[in-house]
Amino acid sequence: MKNFHCLSISHFHASFEERSLISIQEHEINEFLLQAKALVGLEELLVASTCNRMELYFSTSKLTDVEKIKQVLGSFKGVSSQQFGGLFRHYQGADAVQHLFSVSLGLASRVLGDAQIINQIKRSYKISHELELAGPFLHRLMHTIFYANKRAVQETPIRDGQASLASAATAIANKFSENFTTARLLVVGLGEIGRDVIKNLADANMDITIMNRTKTKAMEAASQFGFRVADIADLENEINEADIVISAVGAPSPIIKANMLKGTPYQKLFIDLSVPGSIEKEVQQKPCTEVYNVDQLANQLDDTLQKRESAIPLVKAIISESIEEFSSWSVAQTYTNSLSHFKEKLNEIRQKELKRIGKHMNATEIEHFNSLTDGMINQIVKLPALQLRSACERGNAENLSGVLKELFDLENLPQTAE
């Protein structure tokens, strides 16, 4: 567990603009993971990039890799690591595991208990798994987290009520629409948040239009909810026709710009659910316009969170139980790996001896030699195995495992992430 790390930039200590600087969009994750794998040599790496955070979880025994991965990220985003490196919070070992649990179960979300974060973590894990960047440690950790999340949902009110960014956006849109006989609403972008928005708008008394870069995706959603579809090429016209615009587009720069807007005597509402922002800041300066971004939306949710706050101690208890179970597995893995490496070392010695004397032996003698030494190796390994198992139960297996590694130079054998 000591070799597990997290680098985190989140809404707790970084502004919207700072987070936007290095935010990795979902379609960029594969490319970044492959670069990090090639340039840093990591065997386990997971990217969690959302509206409110950009986090890297990885396993390494080299602290120099922590700075290397920052440099890879800076190069990937086209910015100097000096511009953002100081924004990262670094967690290691048990602290990194604890942090990932808190993030995944919604305790560290801008919106307490946010249901979207666990789905985003699952997708990130799936990508890492597909790219062979999820080893035994990360596999076990993620499945322990998923089970803890299931318990939290079933046993506590942490997800009760509507308290997501999508629900906040639709609540503001519904309130704003009361000023119109039939408000015209445009949703741009059908990623996860965009899809959640249109689900929340299914029963709204508004004239709703949706658009997406991939038009077939918009048409599929429209057929489900009965909404109108517009082509992304008509973005400017649709913006000017709409009374409310909700943008949830993943793009490196704003796609909705102030110079697109024509003069209007009517109030117009813009809601930006994108990080980086997809609505140009200057839009706010236009007459009769009102703009919300993700930070402002989160502030609207405070009144809905009292019930969820009561669940915090219950969720923390579930996390503690889960980490204790995972820690026991991790410690057991430590001594299992040490024994495996010890046995490899003994086999290495056996092969050297066989190479030295085997040229004087026939096939039958070599077979007897191998059978005899197999039994000897198993007997030699048996005592350390019993001692390590007892040490595991006492909570000091790591110390004994370290002694074994040092005595037999096991560090030079391939290591499994701990």
XYZ file of C-alpha atoms in Angstrom:
418
model
C 0.000 0.000 0.000
C 2.922 2.349 0.694
C 3.709 2.570 -3.050
C 0.252 3.904 -3.973
C 0.107 7.637 -4.758
C -2.442 10.313 -5.647
C -1.815 13.717 -7.205
C -4.936 15.855 -6.778
C -6.076 19.267 -7.964
C -9.631 19.944 -6.839
C -12.180 22.643 -6.059
C -11.019 22.598 -2.435
C -7.807 24.464 -3.232
C -7.855 25.422 -6.941
C -10.024 27.866 -8.863
C -12.130 27.050 -11.904
C -9.470 28.642 -14.137
C -6.640 26.687 -12.500
C -8.498 23.396 -12.856
C -9.273 24.186 -16.482
C -5.564 24.620 -17.181
C -4.836 20.887 -16.939
C -8.250 19.236 -17.155
C -8.088 16.036 -19.223
C -11.210 15.433 -21.277
C -12.589 11.898 -21.430
C -11.564 11.461 -25.066
C -7.971 12.429 -24.130
C -7.500 9.913 -21.304
C -6.329 7.027 -23.500
C -3.640 9.119 -25.151
C -2.398 10.549 -21.855
C -2.267 7.106 -20.210
C -0.248 5.690 -23.086
C 2.192 8.609 -22.925
C 2.605 8.271 -19.166
C 3.069 4.522 -19.487
C 5.784 4.959 -22.115
C 7.613 7.926 -20.581
C 7.382 7.140 -16.858
C 7.131 3.359 -16.999
C 4.181 3.060 -14.623
C 2.344 -0.254 -14.430
C -0.731 1.097 -12.628
C -2.322 4.467 -13.417
C -5.869 5.829 -13.222
C -7.045 9.297 -14.265
C -10.060 10.866 -12.543
C -10.897 14.092 -14.378
C -14.257 15.773 -13.658
C -15.695 19.270 -13.464
C -14.300 19.709 -9.975
C -11.071 17.748 -9.916
C -8.169 16.329 -11.903
C -6.484 13.438 -10.115
C -3.870 10.833 -10.962
C -3.686 7.578 -8.991
C -0.651 5.399 -9.577
C 1.671 2.807 -8.056
C 5.422 3.326 -7.925
C 8.272 2.729 -5.500
C 10.218 5.701 -6.931
C 9.380 9.154 -5.580
C 11.063 10.647 -8.656
C 8.118 9.294 -10.686
C 5.825 11.768 -8.901
C 7.617 14.706 -10.525
C 8.003 12.868 -13.830
C 4.270 12.360 -14.206
C 3.671 16.067 -13.523
C 6.065 16.853 -16.352
C 4.287 14.437 -18.691
C 0.960 16.069 -17.820
C 2.354 19.549 -18.442
C 3.751 18.500 -21.803
C 0.470 16.795 -22.724
C -1.558 19.949 -21.930
C 1.002 22.317 -23.442
C 1.782 24.164 -20.217
C 4.848 24.303 -18.007
C 4.661 22.088 -14.927
C 5.821 25.138 -12.957
C 2.466 26.752 -13.763
C 0.437 24.088 -11.983
C 2.829 21.795 -10.110
C 2.365 23.640 -6.837
C -1.403 23.226 -7.033
C -1.209 19.453 -6.634
C -1.828 17.801 -3.297
C 0.215 14.609 -2.942
C -1.211 11.672 -0.974
C 0.726 8.460 -0.414
C -0.007 5.001 0.939
C -2.992 4.732 3.261
C -3.760 8.451 2.762
C -4.035 7.937 -1.020
C -6.343 4.942 -0.539
C -8.493 6.905 1.927
C -8.704 9.812 -0.510
C -9.833 7.622 -3.410
C -12.570 6.107 -1.229
C -13.771 9.575 -0.181
C -13.790 10.818 -3.773
C -15.527 7.739 -5.178
C -18.299 7.703 -2.558
C -19.006 11.411 -2.979
C -17.653 12.703 0.338
C -15.083 14.875 -1.445
C -17.455 16.117 -4.164
C -18.489 19.733 -4.554
C -22.007 18.350 -4.353
C -22.023 15.973 -1.374
C -22.941 12.458 -2.447
C -22.736 13.306 -6.155
C -23.944 10.164 -7.971
C -21.992 10.945 -11.134
C -18.528 10.604 -9.624
C -18.694 6.832 -9.071
C -19.689 6.316 -12.727
C -16.795 8.507 -13.847
C -14.401 6.524 -11.653
C -15.745 3.264 -13.108
C -15.172 4.494 -16.663
C -11.644 5.627 -15.766
C -10.900 2.235 -14.255
C -12.250 0.485 -17.358
C -9.913 2.546 -19.562
C -6.911 1.746 -17.348
C -7.830 -1.931 -17.391
C -8.110 -1.984 -21.184
C -4.661 -0.368 -21.497
C -3.163 -2.862 -19.015
C -2.576 -0.137 -16.443
C -4.539 -1.814 -13.657
C -2.607 -4.485 -11.808
C -3.679 -6.699 -8.878
C -3.476 -3.851 -6.356
C -5.677 -1.449 -8.347
C -8.097 -4.220 -9.360
C -8.699 -5.229 -5.756
C -8.876 -1.620 -4.552
C -11.442 -0.581 -7.167
C -13.735 -3.556 -6.555
C -13.550 -2.911 -2.811
C -14.575 0.700 -3.493
C -17.450 -0.336 -5.746
C -18.811 -2.631 -3.055
C -18.438 0.095 -0.412
C -20.352 2.476 -2.691
C -23.166 -0.074 -3.062
C -23.369 -0.332 0.724
C -23.399 3.445 1.138
C -26.303 3.811 -1.303
C -28.311 1.011 0.325
C -27.552 1.743 3.977
C -27.352 5.557 4.175
C -29.132 8.656 2.778
C -25.926 9.928 1.095
C -27.601 9.886 -2.346
C -31.107 10.883 -1.295
C -32.743 13.766 -3.153
C -31.668 15.632 -6.273
C -28.346 17.324 -5.673
C -26.241 17.029 -8.832
C -24.990 19.768 -11.114
C -27.481 18.571 -13.729
C -30.399 18.804 -11.297
C -29.232 22.235 -10.126
C -29.038 23.439 -13.715
C -32.522 22.193 -14.569
C -33.950 23.699 -11.368
C -32.553 27.121 -12.325
C -33.799 26.698 -15.896
C -37.295 25.750 -14.699
C -37.420 28.778 -12.401
C -36.244 31.073 -15.186
C -38.820 29.625 -17.624
C -41.662 30.877 -15.427
C -41.115 34.297 -17.007
C -42.182 32.913 -20.413
C -45.373 31.408 -21.801
C -43.299 28.607 -23.330
C -39.577 29.066 -22.906
C -37.248 27.831 -25.641
C -34.343 25.836 -24.205
C -31.234 24.620 -26.033
C -28.975 21.861 -24.659
C -25.549 21.626 -26.311
C -23.483 18.504 -25.675
C -24.687 15.037 -24.705
C -21.939 13.677 -22.519
C -22.911 12.233 -19.152
C -23.910 15.592 -17.645
C -25.748 16.618 -20.808
C -27.704 13.354 -20.793
C -28.563 13.864 -17.127
C -29.822 17.351 -17.954
C -32.212 16.174 -20.651
C -33.469 13.367 -18.384
C -34.301 15.976 -15.764
C -36.040 18.064 -18.445
C -38.209 15.199 -19.671
C -41.369 16.604 -18.052
C -40.497 20.306 -18.352
C -43.061 22.639 -19.886
C -40.602 24.070 -22.419
C -39.787 23.905 -26.114
C -36.527 21.925 -25.943
C -33.888 21.541 -28.647
C -30.761 19.408 -28.320
C -27.574 19.328 -30.359
C -24.359 17.366 -30.296
C -21.243 17.093 -32.452
C -22.384 13.569 -33.346
C -25.889 14.203 -34.623
C -26.944 10.551 -34.457
C -26.389 10.664 -30.695
C -28.711 13.673 -30.464
C -31.320 11.954 -32.623
C -31.277 8.872 -30.377
C -31.853 11.035 -27.301
C -34.512 13.081 -29.070
C -36.472 9.978 -30.044
C -36.525 8.910 -26.397
C -37.750 12.229 -24.989
C -39.521 13.800 -27.952
C -37.157 16.770 -28.216
C -36.212 18.653 -31.363
C -32.706 18.132 -32.839
C -30.572 20.881 -34.372
C -27.324 20.592 -36.302
C -24.185 21.820 -34.521
C -23.465 23.935 -37.606
C -26.546 26.019 -36.692
C -25.225 26.784 -33.199
C -25.236 30.559 -33.612
C -28.796 30.712 -34.912
C -30.063 28.318 -32.244
C -28.414 30.331 -29.463
C -30.159 33.480 -30.608
C -33.511 31.697 -30.870
C -33.271 30.176 -27.388
C -34.271 31.792 -24.089
C -32.149 29.321 -22.102
C -28.886 27.712 -23.213
C -27.316 24.845 -21.250
C -23.853 23.896 -22.508
C -22.159 20.647 -21.435
C -19.520 20.420 -24.138
C -16.052 18.977 -23.633
C -13.831 21.379 -25.573
C -10.442 23.020 -24.954
C -11.879 26.525 -25.500
C -15.318 28.222 -25.490
C -17.620 27.369 -28.385
C -20.290 29.922 -27.401
C -18.865 33.396 -27.905
C -20.128 36.886 -27.219
C -19.888 37.928 -30.873
C -22.465 35.250 -31.758
C -25.201 37.025 -29.809
C -27.532 39.485 -31.475
C -29.281 42.173 -29.493
C -32.473 41.119 -27.685
C -34.834 42.964 -25.342
C -35.573 39.733 -23.488
C -33.596 38.172 -20.653
C -31.493 35.178 -21.724
C -30.028 32.531 -19.421
C -26.763 30.644 -20.041
C -25.664 27.690 -17.904
C -22.129 26.389 -18.447
C -21.599 22.834 -17.191
C -18.221 22.416 -18.908
C -14.661 22.373 -17.581
C -12.871 24.105 -19.250
C -15.738 26.530 -19.745
C -17.547 26.338 -23.082
C -19.202 29.781 -22.772
C -16.967 32.793 -23.263
C -16.690 35.079 -20.217
C -17.664 38.107 -22.305
C -21.151 36.649 -22.789
C -21.933 37.788 -19.225
C -21.247 41.387 -20.272
C -23.901 41.356 -22.975
C -27.181 43.143 -22.154
C -29.986 40.950 -20.776
C -27.782 37.912 -20.200
C -27.289 35.855 -17.055
C -24.545 33.211 -16.881
C -23.917 30.413 -14.363
C -20.789 28.218 -14.262
C -20.191 24.991 -12.314
C -18.851 26.762 -9.218
C -21.887 29.046 -9.010
C -24.274 26.141 -9.547
C -22.789 24.200 -6.679
C -23.546 27.120 -4.366
C -27.246 26.740 -5.222
C -27.348 23.252 -3.741
C -26.519 23.978 -0.117
C -30.129 23.870 1.073
C -30.620 20.358 -0.309
C -27.652 18.787 1.441
C -28.661 18.702 5.101
C -30.029 15.181 4.877
C -26.930 13.960 3.070
C -24.701 15.558 5.682
C -26.336 13.358 8.309
C -25.051 10.343 6.362
C -21.389 11.367 6.521
C -20.517 9.467 9.739
C -22.274 6.359 8.398
C -20.403 6.483 5.093
C -17.104 7.082 6.872
C -17.745 3.970 8.970
C -18.318 1.933 5.795
C -15.099 3.333 4.328
C -13.143 2.445 7.472
C -14.444 -1.124 7.401
C -13.631 -1.424 3.705
C -10.117 -0.034 4.094
C -9.445 -2.409 6.977
C -10.482 -5.352 4.795
C -8.416 -4.061 1.877
C -5.423 -3.411 4.120
C -5.521 -7.014 5.368
C -5.513 -8.224 1.771
C -2.684 -5.822 0.879
C -0.518 -7.012 3.768
C -1.198 -10.630 2.833
C -0.155 -9.785 -0.733
C 3.070 -8.307 0.600
C 4.164 -11.516 2.292
C 2.825 -13.666 -0.567
C 4.897 -11.643 -3.049
C 7.956 -11.851 -0.790
C 7.637 -15.634 -0.559
C 7.163 -15.873 -4.305
C 10.303 -13.821 -4.898
C 12.189 -15.842 -2.268
C 11.253 -19.044 -4.065
C 12.323 -17.505 -7.381
C 15.685 -16.686 -5.817
C 16.121 -20.259 -4.630
C 15.205 -21.558 -8.068
C 17.741 -19.178 -9.568
C 20.424 -20.676 -7.271
C 19.273 -24.183 -8.182
C 19.561 -23.433 -11.917
C 23.082 -22.050 -11.498
C 24.153 -25.196 -9.676
C 22.521 -27.401 -12.286
C 24.311 -25.493 -15.027
C 27.610 -26.023 -13.181
C 27.279 -29.772 -12.526
C 24.657 -30.831 -15.064
C 27.206 -31.449 -17.826
C 28.476 -34.403 -15.798
C 24.964 -35.869 -15.291
C 22.683 -37.939 -17.497
C 18.944 -37.292 -17.974
C 17.891 -39.571 -15.113
C 20.324 -37.928 -12.694
C 19.123 -34.475 -13.693
C 15.532 -35.571 -13.069
C 16.495 -36.863 -9.603
C 18.383 -33.638 -8.915
C 15.351 -31.521 -9.808
C 13.006 -33.680 -7.732
C 15.332 -33.550 -4.725
C 15.899 -29.789 -4.898
C 12.165 -29.145 -5.402
C 11.497 -30.797 -2.087
C 14.355 -28.917 -0.418
C 13.104 -25.559 -1.735
C 9.567 -26.254 -0.496
C 10.894 -27.149 2.950
C 13.113 -24.069 3.056
C 10.198 -21.789 2.109
C 7.805 -23.422 4.580
C 9.245 -21.881 7.765
C 9.371 -18.263 6.481
C 5.822 -18.768 5.181
C 4.596 -19.718 8.659
C 6.516 -16.867 10.269
C 5.213 -14.329 7.750
C 1.646 -15.526 8.207
C 1.969 -15.075 11.969
C 3.592 -11.668 11.465
C 0.700 -10.692 9.205
C -1.742 -11.483 12.000
C 0.358 -9.406 14.412
C 0.515 -6.489 11.951
C 4.296 -6.495 11.347
C 4.580 -8.636 8.215
C 6.054 -5.712 6.293
C 9.104 -5.584 8.590
C 9.772 -9.314 8.318
C 9.170 -9.183 4.571
C 11.738 -6.385 4.340
C 14.328 -8.458 6.196
C 13.729 -11.362 3.808
C 14.192 -9.083 0.803
C 17.412 -7.645 2.178
C 18.941 -10.985 3.201
C 18.387 -12.604 -0.187
C 18.667 -9.522 -2.417
C 15.073 -9.880 -3.555
C 14.911 -6.234 -4.650
C 16.635 -7.250 -7.867
C 13.754 -9.511 -8.795
C 10.588 -8.187 -10.538
C 8.393 -6.426 -7.961
C 4.625 -6.400 -7.649
C 2.972 -3.089 -6.663
C 2.186 -3.035 -2.952
